[in-house]
Short mmCIF file of C-alpha atoms in Angstrom, two decimals:
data_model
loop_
_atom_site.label_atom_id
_atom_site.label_comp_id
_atom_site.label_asym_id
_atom_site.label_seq_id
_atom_site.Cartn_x
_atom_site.Cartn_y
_atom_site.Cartn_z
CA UNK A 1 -132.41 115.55 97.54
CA UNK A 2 -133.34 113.61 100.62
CA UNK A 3 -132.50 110.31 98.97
CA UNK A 4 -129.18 111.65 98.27
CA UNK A 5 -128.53 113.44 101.64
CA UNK A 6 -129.44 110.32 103.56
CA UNK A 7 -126.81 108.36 101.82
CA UNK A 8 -124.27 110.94 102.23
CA UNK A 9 -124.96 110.91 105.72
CA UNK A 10 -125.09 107.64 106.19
CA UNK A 11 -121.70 106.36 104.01
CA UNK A 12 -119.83 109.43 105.64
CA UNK A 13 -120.86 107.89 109.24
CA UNK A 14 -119.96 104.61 108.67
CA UNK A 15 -116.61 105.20 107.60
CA UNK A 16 -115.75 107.10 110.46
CA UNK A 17 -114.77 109.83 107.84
CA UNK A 18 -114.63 109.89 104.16
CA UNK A 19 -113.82 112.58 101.76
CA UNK A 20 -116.04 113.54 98.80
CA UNK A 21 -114.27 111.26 95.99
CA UNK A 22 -114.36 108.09 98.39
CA UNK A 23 -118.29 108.83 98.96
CA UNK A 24 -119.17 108.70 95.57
CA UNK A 25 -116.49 105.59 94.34
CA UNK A 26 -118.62 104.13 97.32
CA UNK A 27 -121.98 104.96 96.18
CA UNK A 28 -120.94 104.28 92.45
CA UNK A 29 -119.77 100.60 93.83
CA UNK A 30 -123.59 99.98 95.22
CA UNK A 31 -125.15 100.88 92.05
CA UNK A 32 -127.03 104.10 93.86
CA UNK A 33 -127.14 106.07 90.45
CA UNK A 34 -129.74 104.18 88.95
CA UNK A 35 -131.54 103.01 91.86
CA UNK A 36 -131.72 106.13 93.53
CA UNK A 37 -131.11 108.73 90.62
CA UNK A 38 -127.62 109.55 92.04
CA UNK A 39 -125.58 111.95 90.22
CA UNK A 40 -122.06 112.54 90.84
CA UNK A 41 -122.76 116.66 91.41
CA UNK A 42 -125.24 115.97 93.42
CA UNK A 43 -122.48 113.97 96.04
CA UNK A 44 -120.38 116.72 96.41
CA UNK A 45 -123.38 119.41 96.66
CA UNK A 46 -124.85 117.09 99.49
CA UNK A 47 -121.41 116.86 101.41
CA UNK A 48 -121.10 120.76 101.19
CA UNK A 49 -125.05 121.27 102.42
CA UNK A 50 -124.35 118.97 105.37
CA UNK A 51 -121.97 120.44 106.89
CA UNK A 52 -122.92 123.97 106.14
CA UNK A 53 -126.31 122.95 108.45
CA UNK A 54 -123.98 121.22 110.66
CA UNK A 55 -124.96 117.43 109.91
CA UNK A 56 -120.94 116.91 109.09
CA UNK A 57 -117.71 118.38 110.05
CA UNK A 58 -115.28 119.24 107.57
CA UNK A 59 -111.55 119.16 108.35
CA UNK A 60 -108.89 119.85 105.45
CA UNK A 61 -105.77 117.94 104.78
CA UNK A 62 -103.21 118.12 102.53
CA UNK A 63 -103.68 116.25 99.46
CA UNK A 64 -101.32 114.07 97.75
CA UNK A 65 -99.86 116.25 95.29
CA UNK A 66 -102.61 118.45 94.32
CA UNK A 67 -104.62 120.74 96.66
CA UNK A 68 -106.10 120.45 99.87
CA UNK A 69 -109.10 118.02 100.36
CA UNK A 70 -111.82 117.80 102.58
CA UNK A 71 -112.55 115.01 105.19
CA UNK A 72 -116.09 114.68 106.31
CA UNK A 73 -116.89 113.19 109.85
CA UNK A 74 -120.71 112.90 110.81
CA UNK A 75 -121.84 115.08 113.70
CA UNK A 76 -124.38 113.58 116.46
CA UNK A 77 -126.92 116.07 114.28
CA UNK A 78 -126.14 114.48 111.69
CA UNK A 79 -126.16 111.12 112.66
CA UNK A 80 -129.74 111.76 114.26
CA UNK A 81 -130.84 113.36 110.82
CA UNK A 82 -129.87 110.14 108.91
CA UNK A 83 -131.86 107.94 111.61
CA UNK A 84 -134.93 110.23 110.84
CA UNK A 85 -134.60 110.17 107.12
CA UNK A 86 -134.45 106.40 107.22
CA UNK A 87 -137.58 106.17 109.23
CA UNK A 88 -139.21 108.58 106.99
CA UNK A 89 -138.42 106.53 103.97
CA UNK A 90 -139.16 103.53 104.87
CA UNK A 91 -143.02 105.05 106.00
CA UNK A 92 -143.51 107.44 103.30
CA UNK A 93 -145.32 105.60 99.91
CA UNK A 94 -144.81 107.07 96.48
CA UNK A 95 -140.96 107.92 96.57
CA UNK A 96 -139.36 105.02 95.30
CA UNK A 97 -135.83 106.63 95.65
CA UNK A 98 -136.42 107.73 99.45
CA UNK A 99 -137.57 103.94 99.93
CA UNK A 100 -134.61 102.63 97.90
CA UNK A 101 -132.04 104.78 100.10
CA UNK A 102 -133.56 103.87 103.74
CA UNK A 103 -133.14 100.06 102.28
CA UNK A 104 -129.53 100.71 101.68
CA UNK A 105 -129.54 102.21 105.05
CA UNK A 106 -131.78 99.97 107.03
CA UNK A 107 -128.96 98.22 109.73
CA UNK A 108 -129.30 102.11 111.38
CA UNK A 109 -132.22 101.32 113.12
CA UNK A 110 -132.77 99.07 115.40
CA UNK A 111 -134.67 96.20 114.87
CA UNK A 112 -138.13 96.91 116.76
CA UNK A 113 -137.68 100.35 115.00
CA UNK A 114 -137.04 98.85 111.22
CA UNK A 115 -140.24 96.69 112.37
CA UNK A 116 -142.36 99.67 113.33
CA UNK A 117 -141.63 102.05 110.67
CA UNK A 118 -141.76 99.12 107.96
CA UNK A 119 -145.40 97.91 109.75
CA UNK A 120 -146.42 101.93 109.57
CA UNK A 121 -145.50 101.39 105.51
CA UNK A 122 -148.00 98.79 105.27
CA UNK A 123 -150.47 99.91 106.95
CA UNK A 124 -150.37 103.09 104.83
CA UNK A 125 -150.24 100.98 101.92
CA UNK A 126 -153.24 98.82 102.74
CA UNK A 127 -155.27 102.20 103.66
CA UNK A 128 -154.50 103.72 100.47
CA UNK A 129 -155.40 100.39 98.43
CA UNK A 130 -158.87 100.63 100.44
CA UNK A 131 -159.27 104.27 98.72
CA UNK A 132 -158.15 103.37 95.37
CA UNK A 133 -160.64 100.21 95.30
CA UNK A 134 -163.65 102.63 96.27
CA UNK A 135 -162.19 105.01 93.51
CA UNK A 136 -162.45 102.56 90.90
CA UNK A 137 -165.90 100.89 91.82
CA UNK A 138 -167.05 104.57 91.59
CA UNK A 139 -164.74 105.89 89.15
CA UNK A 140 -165.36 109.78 88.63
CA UNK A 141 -167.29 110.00 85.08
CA UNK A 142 -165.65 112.70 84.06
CA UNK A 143 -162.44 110.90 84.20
CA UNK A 144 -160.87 109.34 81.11
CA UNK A 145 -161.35 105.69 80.57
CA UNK A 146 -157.44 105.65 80.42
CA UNK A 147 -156.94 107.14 83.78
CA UNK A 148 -159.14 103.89 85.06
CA UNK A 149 -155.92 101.95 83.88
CA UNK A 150 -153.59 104.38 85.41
CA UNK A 151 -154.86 103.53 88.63
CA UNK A 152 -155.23 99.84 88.23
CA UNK A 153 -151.60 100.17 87.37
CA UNK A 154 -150.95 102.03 91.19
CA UNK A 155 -153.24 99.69 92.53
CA UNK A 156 -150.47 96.75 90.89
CA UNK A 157 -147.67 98.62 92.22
CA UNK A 158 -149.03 99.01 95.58
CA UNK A 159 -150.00 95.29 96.05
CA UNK A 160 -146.83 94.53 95.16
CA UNK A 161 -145.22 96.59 97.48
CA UNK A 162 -147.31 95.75 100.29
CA UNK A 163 -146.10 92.01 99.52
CA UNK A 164 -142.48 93.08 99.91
CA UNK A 165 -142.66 95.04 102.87
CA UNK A 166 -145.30 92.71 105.06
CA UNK A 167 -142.05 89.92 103.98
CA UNK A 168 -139.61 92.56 105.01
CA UNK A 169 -141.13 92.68 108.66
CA UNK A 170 -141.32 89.27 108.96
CA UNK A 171 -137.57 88.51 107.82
CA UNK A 172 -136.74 91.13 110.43
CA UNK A 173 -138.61 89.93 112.90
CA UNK A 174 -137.16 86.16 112.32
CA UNK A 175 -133.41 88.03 113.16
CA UNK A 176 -132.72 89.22 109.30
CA UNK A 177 -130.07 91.61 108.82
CA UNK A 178 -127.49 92.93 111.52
CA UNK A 179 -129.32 95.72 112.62
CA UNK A 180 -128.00 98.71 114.67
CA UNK A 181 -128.69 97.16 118.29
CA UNK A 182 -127.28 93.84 117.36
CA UNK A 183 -123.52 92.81 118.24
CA UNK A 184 -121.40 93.80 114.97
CA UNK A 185 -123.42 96.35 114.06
CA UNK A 186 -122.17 99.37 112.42
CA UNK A 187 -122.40 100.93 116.22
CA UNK A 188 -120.32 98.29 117.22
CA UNK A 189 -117.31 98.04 114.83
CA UNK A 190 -115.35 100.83 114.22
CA UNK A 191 -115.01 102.09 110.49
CA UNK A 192 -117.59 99.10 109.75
CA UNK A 193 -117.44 100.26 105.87
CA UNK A 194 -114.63 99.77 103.94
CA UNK A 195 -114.48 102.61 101.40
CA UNK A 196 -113.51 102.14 97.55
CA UNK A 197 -110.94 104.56 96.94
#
């Protein structure tokens, strides 16, 4: 769910304002149901959950010849939650669909934050390679000889990752990306996404 309510927040707030349909034609448009298990329900559930704990305002307008619909507007809670849950995700190893989401949401950070909580990734990374190398010099013997491969698998994924982020820091710290305390940043241009209706 926090995948999913961090980019709800975050498409809602850089709109300026979007109602439910134009959040998920926007998320459909960047691919976000296979990359971070997305489902259109799931949209609408985390629009309604938002603004129920007061992350997004609702406001209802007429619709175009059918009922009322529902604009959402992000609230300075809400916008403070989405900032969090992008730093979390971008720290937090083993949820590939929390890490995939604070990627998509990245520019709302500034750039010596980005750098800090992407440097906190790899450190965590590097600490947790250090354990799984011990584990499988001195593998438990009880353990399954498959298992062994399990974690040399992990152990593959992790290197990998560690790669990818320790380049990620570096691009940002070589001026990569428009970040959110550059000039035309999101914070900067209003309604800095232009939604797919």
């Amino acid at each position: 769910m926090s995948a999913t309510k961090l980019l709800v927040l975050g498409i809602v707030h850089l709109s300026g304002g979007a109602h439910g349909y134009q959040v998920r034609s926007e998320l459909q448009s960047w691919g976000a149901e296979s990359w971070a298990k997305i489902k259109p329900g799931s949209i609408y559930h985390a629009l309604k959950k938002a603004a129920a704990d007061g992350l997004l305002t609702e406001h209802a307008e007429p619709g175009n010849s059918g009922p009322e619909r529902v604009l959402y507007r992000a609230t300075a809670r809400g916008r403070d939650e989405m900032v969090e849950l992008v730093r979390d995700g971008l720290r937090r190893t083993h949820d590939p669909d929390m890490l995939n989401a604070s990627i998509a949401m990245l520019p709302m950070l500034t750039r010596t934050d980005a750098i800090a909580q992407v440097n906190e990734r790899v450190a965590r990374l590097e600490a947790e390679l250090v354990e799984q190398a011990k584990w499988r010099e001195h593998p438990n013997r009880d353990a399954p000889e498959h298992v062994r491969d399990q974690a040399e698998l992990w152990a593959g994924h992790a290197r990998t990752e560690l790669e990818w982020a320790k380049s990620l820091s570096k691009r940002l710290s070589e001026g990569a990306y428009t970040m959110a305390d550059d000039p035309g940043s999101w914070r900067t241009v209003p309604g800095h996404l232009k939604m797919h209706s």
